mmCIF file of N, CA and C in Angstrom:
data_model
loop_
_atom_site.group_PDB
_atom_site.id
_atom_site.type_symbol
_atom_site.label_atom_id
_atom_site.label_comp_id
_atom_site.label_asym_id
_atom_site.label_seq_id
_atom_site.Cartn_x
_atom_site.Cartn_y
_atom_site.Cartn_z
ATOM 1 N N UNK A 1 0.825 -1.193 0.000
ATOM 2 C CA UNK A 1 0.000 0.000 0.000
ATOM 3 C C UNK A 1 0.870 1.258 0.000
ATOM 4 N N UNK A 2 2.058 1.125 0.429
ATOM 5 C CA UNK A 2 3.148 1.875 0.674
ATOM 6 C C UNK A 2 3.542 2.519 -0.910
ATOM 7 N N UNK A 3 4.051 1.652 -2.131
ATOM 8 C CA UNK A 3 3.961 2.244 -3.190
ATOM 9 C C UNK A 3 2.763 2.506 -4.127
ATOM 10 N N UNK A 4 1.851 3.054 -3.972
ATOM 11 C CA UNK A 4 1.037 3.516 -4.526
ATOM 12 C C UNK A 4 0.992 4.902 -4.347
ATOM 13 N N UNK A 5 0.781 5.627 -5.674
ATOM 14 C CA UNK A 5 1.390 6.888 -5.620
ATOM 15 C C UNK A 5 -0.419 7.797 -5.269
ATOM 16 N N UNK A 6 -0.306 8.864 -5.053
ATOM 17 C CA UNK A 6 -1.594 9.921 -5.044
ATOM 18 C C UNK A 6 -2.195 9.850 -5.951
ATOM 19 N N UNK A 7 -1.909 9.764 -7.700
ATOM 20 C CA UNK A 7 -1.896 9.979 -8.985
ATOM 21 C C UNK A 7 -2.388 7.927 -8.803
ATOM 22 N N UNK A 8 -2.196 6.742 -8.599
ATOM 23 C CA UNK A 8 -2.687 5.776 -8.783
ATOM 24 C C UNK A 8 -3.966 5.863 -8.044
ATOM 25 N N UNK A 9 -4.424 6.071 -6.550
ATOM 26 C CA UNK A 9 -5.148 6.165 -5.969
ATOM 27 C C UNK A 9 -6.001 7.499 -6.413
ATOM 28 N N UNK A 10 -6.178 8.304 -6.847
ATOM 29 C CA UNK A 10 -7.225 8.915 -7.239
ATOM 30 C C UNK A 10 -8.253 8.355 -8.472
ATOM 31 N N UNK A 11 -6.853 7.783 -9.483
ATOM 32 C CA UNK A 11 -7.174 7.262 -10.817
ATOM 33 C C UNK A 11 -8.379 6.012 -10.083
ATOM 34 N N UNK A 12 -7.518 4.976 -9.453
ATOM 35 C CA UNK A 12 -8.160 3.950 -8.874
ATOM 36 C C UNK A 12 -10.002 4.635 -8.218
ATOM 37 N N UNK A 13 -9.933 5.147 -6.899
ATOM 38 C CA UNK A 13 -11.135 6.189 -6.889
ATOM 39 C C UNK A 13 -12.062 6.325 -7.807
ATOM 40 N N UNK A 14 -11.851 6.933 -8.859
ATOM 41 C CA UNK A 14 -12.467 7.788 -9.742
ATOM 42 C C UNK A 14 -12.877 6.318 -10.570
ATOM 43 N N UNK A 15 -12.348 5.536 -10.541
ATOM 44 C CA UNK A 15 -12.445 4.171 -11.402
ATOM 45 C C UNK A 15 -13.964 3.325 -10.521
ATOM 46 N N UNK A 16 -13.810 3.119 -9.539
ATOM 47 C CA UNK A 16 -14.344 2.637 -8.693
ATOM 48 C C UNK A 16 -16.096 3.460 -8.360
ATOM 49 N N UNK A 17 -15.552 4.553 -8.823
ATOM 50 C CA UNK A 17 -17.048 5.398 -8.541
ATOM 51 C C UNK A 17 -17.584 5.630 -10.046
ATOM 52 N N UNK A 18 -17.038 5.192 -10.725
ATOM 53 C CA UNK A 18 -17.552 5.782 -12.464
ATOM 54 C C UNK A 18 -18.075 3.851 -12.371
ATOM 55 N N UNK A 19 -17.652 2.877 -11.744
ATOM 56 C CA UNK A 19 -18.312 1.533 -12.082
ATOM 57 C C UNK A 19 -19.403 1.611 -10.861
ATOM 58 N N UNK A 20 -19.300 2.138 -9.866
ATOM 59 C CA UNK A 20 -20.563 1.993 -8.819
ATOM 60 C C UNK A 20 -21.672 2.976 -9.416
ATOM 61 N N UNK A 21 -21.329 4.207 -10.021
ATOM 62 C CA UNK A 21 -22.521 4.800 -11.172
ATOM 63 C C UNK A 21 -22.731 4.208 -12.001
ATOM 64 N N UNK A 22 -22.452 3.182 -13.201
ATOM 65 C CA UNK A 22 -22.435 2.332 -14.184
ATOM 66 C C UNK A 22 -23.645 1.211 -13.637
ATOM 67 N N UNK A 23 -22.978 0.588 -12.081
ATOM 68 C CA UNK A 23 -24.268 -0.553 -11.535
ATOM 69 C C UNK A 23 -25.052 -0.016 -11.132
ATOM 70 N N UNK A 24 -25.115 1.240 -10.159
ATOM 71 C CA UNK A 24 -26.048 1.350 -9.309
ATOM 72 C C UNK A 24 -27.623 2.190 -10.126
ATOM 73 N N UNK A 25 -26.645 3.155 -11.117
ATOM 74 C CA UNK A 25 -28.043 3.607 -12.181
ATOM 75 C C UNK A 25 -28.238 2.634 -13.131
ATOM 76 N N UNK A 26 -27.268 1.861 -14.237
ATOM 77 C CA UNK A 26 -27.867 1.264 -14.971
ATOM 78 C C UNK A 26 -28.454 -0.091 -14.653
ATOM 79 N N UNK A 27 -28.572 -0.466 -13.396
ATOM 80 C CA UNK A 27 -28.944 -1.646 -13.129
ATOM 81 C C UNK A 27 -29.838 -1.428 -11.714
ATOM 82 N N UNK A 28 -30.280 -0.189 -11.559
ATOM 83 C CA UNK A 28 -30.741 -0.095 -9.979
ATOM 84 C C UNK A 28 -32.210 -1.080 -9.177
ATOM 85 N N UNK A 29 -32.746 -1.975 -9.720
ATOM 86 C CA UNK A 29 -33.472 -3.057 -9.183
ATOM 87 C C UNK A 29 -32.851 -4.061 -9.236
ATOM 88 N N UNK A 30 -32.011 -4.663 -10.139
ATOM 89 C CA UNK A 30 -31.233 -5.651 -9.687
ATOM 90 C C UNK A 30 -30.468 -5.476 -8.744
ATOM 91 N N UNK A 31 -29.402 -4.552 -8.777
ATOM 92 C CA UNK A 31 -28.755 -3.902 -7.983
ATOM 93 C C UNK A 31 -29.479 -4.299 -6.243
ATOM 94 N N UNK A 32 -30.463 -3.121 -6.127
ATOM 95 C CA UNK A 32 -31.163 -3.331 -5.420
ATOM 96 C C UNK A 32 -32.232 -4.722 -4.725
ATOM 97 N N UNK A 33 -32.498 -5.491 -5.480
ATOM 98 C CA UNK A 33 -33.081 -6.795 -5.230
ATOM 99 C C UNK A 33 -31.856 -7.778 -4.665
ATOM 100 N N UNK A 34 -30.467 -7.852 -5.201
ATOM 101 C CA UNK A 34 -29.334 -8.867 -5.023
ATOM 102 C C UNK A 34 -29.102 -8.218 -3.349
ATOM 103 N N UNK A 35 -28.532 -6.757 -2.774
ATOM 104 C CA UNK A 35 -28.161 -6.407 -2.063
ATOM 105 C C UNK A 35 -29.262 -6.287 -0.934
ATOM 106 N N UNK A 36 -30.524 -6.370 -1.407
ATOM 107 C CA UNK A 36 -31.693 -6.176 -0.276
ATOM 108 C C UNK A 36 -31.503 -4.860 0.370
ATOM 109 N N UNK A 37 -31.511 -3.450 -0.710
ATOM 110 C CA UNK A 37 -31.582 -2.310 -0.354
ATOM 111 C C UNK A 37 -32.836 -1.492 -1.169
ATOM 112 N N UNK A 38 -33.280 -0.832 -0.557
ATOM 113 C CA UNK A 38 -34.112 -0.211 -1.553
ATOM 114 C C UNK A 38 -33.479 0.297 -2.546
ATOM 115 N N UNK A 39 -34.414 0.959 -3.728
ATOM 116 C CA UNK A 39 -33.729 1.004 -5.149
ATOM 117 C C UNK A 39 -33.307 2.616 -4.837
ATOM 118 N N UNK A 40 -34.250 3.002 -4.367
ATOM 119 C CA UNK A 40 -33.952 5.201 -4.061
ATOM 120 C C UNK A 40 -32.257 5.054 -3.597
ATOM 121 N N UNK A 41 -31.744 4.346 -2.101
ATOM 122 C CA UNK A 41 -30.587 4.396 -1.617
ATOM 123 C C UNK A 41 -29.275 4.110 -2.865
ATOM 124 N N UNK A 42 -30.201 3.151 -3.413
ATOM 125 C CA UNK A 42 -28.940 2.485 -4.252
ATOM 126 C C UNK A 42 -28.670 3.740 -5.999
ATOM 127 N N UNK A 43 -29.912 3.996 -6.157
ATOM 128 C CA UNK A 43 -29.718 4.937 -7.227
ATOM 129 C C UNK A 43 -29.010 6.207 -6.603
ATOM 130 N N UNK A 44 -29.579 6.579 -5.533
ATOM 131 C CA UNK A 44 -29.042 8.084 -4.868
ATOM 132 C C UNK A 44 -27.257 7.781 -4.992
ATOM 133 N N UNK A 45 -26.784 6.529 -4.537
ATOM 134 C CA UNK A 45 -25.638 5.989 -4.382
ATOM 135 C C UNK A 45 -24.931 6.476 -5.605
ATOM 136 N N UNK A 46 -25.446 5.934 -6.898
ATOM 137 C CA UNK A 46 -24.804 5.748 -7.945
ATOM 138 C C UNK A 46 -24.788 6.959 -8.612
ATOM 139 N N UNK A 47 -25.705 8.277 -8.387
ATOM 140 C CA UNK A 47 -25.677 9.620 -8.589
ATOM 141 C C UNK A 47 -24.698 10.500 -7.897
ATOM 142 N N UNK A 48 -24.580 9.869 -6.464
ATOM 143 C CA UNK A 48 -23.382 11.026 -5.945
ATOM 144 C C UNK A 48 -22.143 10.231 -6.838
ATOM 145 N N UNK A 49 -21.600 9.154 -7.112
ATOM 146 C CA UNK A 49 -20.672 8.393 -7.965
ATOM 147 C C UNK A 49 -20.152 9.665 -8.733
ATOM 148 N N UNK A 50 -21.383 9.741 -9.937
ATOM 149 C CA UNK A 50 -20.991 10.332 -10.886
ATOM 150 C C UNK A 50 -20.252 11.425 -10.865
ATOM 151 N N UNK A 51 -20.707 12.439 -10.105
ATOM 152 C CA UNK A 51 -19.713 13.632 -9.972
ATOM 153 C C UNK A 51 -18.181 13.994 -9.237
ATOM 154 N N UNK A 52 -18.549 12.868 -8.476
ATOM 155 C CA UNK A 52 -17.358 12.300 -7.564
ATOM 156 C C UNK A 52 -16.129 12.178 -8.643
ATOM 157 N N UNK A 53 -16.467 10.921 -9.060
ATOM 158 C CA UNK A 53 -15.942 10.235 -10.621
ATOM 159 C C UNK A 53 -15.071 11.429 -11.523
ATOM 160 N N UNK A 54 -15.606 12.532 -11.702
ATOM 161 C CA UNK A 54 -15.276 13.362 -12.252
ATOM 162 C C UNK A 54 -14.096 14.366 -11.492
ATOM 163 N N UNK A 55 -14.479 14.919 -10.518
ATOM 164 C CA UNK A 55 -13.529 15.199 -9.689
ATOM 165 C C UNK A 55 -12.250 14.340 -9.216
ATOM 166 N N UNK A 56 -12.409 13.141 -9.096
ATOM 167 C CA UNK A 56 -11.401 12.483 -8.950
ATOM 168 C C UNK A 56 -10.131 12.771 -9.884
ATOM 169 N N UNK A 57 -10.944 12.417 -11.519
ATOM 170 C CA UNK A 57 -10.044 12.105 -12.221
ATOM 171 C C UNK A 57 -9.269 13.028 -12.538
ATOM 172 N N UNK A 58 -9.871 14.787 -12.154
ATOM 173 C CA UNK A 58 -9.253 15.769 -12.732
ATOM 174 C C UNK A 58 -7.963 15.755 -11.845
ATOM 175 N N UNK A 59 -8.434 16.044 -10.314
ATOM 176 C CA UNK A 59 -7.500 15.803 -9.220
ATOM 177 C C UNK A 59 -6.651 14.882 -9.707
ATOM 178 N N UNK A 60 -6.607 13.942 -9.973
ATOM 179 C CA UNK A 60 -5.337 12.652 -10.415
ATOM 180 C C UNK A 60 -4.445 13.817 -11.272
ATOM 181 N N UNK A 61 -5.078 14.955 -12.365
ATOM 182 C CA UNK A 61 -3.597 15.037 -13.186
ATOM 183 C C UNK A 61 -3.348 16.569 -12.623
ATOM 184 N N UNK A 62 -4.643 17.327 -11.946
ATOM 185 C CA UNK A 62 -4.204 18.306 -11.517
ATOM 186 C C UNK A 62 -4.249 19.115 -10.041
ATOM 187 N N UNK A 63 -3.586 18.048 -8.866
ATOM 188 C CA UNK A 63 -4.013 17.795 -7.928
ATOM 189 C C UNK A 63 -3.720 19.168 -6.933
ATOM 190 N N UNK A 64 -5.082 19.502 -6.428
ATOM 191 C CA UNK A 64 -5.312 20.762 -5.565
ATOM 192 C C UNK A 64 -5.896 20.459 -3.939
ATOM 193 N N UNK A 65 -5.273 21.093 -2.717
ATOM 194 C CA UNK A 65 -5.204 20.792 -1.606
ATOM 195 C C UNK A 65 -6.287 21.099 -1.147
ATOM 196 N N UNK A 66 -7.024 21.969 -1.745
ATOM 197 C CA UNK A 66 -8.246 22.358 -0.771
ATOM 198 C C UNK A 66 -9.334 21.251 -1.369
ATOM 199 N N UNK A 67 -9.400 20.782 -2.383
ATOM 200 C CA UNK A 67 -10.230 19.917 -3.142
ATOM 201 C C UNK A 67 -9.981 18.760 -2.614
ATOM 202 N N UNK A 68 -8.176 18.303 -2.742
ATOM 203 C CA UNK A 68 -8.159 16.792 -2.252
ATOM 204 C C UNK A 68 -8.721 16.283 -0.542
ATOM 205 N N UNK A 69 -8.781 18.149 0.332
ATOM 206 C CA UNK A 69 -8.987 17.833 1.662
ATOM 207 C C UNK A 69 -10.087 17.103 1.121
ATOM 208 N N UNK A 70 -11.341 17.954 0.417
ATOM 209 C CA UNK A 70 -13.187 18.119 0.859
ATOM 210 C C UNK A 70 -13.124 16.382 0.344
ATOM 211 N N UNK A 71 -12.208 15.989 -0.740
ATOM 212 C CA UNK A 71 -12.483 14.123 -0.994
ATOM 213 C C UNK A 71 -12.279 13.356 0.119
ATOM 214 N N UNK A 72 -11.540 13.468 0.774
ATOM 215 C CA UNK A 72 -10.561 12.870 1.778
ATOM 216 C C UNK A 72 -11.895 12.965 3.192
ATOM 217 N N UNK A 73 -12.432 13.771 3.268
ATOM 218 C CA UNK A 73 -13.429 14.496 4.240
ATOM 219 C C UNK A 73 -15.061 13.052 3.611
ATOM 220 N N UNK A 74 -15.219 14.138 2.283
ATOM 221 C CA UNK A 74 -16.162 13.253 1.459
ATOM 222 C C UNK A 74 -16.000 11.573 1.554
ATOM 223 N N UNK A 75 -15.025 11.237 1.947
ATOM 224 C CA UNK A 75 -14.590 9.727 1.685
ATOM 225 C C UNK A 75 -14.908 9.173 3.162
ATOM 226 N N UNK A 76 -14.525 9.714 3.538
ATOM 227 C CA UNK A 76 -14.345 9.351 5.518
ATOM 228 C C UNK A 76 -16.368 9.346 5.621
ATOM 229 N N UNK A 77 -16.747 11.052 5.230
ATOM 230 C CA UNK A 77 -18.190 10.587 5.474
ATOM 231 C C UNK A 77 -18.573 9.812 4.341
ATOM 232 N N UNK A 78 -18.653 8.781 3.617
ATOM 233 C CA UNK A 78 -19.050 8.055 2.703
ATOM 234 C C UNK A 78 -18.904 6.760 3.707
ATOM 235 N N UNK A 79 -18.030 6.265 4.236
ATOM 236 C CA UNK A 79 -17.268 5.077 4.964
ATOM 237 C C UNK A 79 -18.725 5.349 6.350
ATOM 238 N N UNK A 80 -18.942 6.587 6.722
ATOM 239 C CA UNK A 80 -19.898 6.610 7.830
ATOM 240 C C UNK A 80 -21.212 6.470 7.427
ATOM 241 N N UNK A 81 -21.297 6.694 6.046
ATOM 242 C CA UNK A 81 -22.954 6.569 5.722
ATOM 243 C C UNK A 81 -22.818 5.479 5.206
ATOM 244 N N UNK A 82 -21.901 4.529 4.937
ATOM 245 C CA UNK A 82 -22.408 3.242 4.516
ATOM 246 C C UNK A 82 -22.748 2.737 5.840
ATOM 247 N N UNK A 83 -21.680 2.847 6.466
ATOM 248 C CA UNK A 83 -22.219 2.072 7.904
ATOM 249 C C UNK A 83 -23.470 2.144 8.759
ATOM 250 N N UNK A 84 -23.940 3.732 8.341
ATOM 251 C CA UNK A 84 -25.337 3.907 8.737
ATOM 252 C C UNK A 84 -26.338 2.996 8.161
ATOM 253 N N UNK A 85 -26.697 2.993 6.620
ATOM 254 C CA UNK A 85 -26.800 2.252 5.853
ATOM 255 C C UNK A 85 -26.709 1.109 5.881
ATOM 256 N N UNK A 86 -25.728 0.434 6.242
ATOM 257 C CA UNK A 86 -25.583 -1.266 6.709
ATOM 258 C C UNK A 86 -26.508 -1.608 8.029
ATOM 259 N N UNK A 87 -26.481 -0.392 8.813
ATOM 260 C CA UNK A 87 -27.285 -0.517 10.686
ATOM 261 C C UNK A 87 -28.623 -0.740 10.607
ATOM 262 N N UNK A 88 -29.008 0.465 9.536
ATOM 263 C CA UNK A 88 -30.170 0.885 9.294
ATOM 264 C C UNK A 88 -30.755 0.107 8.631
ATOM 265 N N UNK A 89 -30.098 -0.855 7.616
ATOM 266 C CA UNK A 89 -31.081 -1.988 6.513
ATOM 267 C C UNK A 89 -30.423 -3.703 6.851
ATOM 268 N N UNK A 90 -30.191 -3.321 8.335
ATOM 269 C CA UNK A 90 -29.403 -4.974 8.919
ATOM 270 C C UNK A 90 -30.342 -6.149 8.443
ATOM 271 N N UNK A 91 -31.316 -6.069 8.741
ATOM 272 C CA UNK A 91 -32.180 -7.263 8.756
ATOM 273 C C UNK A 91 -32.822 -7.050 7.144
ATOM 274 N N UNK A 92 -33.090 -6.451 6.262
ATOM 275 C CA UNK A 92 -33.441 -6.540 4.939
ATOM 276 C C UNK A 92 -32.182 -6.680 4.299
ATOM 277 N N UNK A 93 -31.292 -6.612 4.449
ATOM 278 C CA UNK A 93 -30.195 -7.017 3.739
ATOM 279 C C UNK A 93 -29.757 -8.667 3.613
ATOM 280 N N UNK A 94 -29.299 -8.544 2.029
ATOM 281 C CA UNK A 94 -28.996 -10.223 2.030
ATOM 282 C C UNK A 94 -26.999 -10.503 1.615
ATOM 283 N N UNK A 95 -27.223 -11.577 2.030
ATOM 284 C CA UNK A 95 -25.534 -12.148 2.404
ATOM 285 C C UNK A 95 -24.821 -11.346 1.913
ATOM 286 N N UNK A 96 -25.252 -11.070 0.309
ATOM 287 C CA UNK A 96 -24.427 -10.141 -0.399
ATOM 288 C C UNK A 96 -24.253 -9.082 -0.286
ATOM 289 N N UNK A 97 -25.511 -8.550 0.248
ATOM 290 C CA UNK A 97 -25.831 -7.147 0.533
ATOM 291 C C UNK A 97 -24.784 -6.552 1.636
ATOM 292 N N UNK A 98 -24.665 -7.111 2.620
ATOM 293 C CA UNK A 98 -23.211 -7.677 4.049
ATOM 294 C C UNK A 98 -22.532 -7.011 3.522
ATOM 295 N N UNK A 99 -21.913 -8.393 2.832
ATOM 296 C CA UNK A 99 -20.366 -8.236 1.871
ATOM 297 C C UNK A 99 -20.278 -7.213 1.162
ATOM 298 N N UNK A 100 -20.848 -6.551 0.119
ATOM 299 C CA UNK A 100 -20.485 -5.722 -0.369
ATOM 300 C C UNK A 100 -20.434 -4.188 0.185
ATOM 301 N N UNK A 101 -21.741 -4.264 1.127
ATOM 302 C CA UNK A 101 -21.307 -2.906 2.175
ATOM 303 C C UNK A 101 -20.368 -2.330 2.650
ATOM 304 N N UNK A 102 -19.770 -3.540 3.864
ATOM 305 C CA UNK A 102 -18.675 -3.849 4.467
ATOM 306 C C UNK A 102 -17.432 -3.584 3.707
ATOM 307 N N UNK A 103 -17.304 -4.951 2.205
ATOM 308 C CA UNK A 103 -16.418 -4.193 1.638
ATOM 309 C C UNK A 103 -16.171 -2.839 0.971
ATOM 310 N N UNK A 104 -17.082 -2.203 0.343
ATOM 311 C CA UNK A 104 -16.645 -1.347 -0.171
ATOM 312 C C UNK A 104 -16.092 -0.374 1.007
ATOM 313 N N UNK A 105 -16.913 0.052 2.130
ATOM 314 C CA UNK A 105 -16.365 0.987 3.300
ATOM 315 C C UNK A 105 -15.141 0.324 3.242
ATOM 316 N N UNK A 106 -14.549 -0.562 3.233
ATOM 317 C CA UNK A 106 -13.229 -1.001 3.749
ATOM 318 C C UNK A 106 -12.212 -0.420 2.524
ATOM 319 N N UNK A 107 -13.076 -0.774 1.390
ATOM 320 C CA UNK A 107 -12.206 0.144 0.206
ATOM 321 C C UNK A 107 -11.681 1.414 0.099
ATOM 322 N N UNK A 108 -13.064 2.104 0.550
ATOM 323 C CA UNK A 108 -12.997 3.666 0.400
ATOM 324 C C UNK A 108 -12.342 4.275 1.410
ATOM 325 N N UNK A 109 -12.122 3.842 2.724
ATOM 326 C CA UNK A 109 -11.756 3.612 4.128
ATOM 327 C C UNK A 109 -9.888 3.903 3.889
ATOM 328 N N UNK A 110 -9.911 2.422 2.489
ATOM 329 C CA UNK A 110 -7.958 2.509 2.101
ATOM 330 C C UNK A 110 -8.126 3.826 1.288
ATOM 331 N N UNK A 111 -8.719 4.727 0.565
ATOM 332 C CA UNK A 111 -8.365 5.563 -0.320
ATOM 333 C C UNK A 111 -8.400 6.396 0.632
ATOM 334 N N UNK A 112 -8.886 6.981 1.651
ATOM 335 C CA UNK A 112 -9.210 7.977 2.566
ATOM 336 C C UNK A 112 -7.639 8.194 3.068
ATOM 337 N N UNK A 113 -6.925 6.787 3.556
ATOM 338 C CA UNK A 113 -5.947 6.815 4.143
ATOM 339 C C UNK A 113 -4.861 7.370 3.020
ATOM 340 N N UNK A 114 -4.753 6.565 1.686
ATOM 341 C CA UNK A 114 -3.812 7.019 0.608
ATOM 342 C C UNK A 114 -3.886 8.687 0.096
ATOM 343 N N UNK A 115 -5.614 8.564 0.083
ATOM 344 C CA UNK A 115 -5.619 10.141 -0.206
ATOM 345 C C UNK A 115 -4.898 11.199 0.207
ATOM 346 N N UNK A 116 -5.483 10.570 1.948
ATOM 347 C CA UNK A 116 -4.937 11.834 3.551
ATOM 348 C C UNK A 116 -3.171 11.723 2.794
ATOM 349 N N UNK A 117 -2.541 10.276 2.558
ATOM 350 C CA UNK A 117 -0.720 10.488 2.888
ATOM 351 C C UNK A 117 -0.345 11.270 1.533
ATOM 352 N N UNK A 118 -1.223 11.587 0.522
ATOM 353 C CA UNK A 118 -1.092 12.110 -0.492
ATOM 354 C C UNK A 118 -0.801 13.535 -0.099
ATOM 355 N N UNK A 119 -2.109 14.055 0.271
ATOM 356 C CA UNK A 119 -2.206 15.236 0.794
ATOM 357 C C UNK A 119 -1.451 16.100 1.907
ATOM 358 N N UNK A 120 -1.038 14.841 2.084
ATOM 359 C CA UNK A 120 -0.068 15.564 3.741
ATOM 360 C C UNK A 120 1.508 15.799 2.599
ATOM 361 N N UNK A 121 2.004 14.984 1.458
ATOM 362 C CA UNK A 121 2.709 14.849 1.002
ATOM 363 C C UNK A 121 2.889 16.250 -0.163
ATOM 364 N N UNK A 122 1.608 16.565 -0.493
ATOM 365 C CA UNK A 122 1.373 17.777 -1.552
ATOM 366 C C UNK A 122 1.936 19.768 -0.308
ATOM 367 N N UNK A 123 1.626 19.048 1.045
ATOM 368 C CA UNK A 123 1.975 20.235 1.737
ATOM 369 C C UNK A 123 2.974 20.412 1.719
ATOM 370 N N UNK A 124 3.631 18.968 2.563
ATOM 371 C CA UNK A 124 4.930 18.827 2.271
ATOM 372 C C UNK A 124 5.862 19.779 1.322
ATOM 373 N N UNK A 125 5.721 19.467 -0.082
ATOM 374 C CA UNK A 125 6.175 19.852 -1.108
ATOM 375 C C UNK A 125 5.829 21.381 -1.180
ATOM 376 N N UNK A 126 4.800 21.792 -1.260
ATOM 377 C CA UNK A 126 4.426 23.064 -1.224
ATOM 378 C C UNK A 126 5.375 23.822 0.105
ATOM 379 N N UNK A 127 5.557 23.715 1.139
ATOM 380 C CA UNK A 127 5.740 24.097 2.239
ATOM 381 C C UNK A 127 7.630 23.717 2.107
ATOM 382 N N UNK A 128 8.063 23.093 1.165
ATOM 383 C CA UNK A 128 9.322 23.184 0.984
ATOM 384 C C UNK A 128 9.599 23.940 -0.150
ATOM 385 N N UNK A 129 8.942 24.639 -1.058
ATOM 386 C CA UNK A 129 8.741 25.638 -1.848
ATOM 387 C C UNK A 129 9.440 26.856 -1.482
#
């Protein structure tokens, strides 16, 4: 996890939220029926994606500190509203529905961390300027 650069992990990010907009709108009842979430949560899901998605990727080639904080911020509360989300739909949720919760917070959870050493790394540099 150590070599992965700011510039892989945003790309990665932005990858990850342009395919969770891809399932969660173009497929949002399946989506929704496999995971045992309602379809509103899971579409709302795949709408914040999209713009996310976009921001990411710009950040990857033209990376700005006050922007990478609000992702890094955005990411941490994303990791808390899934978990709300997982609390809140415990018992309508199915096996898969679990697993993929769980994992993805655990995903977004590692970019939060790569993001933050990114960002502490962009001051760095700036602040040796």
């Amino acid at each position: 996890m150590r070599n992965i650069t700011l510039f892989q992990a945003l790309v990665l990010d932005a990858a990850s939220c342009a395919l969770f907009f891809a399932l969660c709108v173009g497929a949002t009842s399946a989506v929704a029926g496999l995971l045992g979430l309602p379809a509103t949560i899971v579409a709302a899901a795949g709408w914040i994606c999209l713009p996310v998605a976009a921001l990411l990727a710009f950040l990857a080639y033209r990376p700005s500190r006050p922007l990478l904080a609000v992702v890094v911020a955005g990411n941490a509360g994303w990791v808390l509203a899934s978990l709300a989300v997982w609390l809140l739909h415990l018992n309508a949720l199915t096996g898969l529905g679990h697993a993929v919760i769980i994992a993805q917070a655990v995903v977004v959870e590692l970019f939060v961390i790569l993001e933050w050493r990114g960002l502490k790394a962009l001051r760095a540099r700036t602040a040796a300027v």
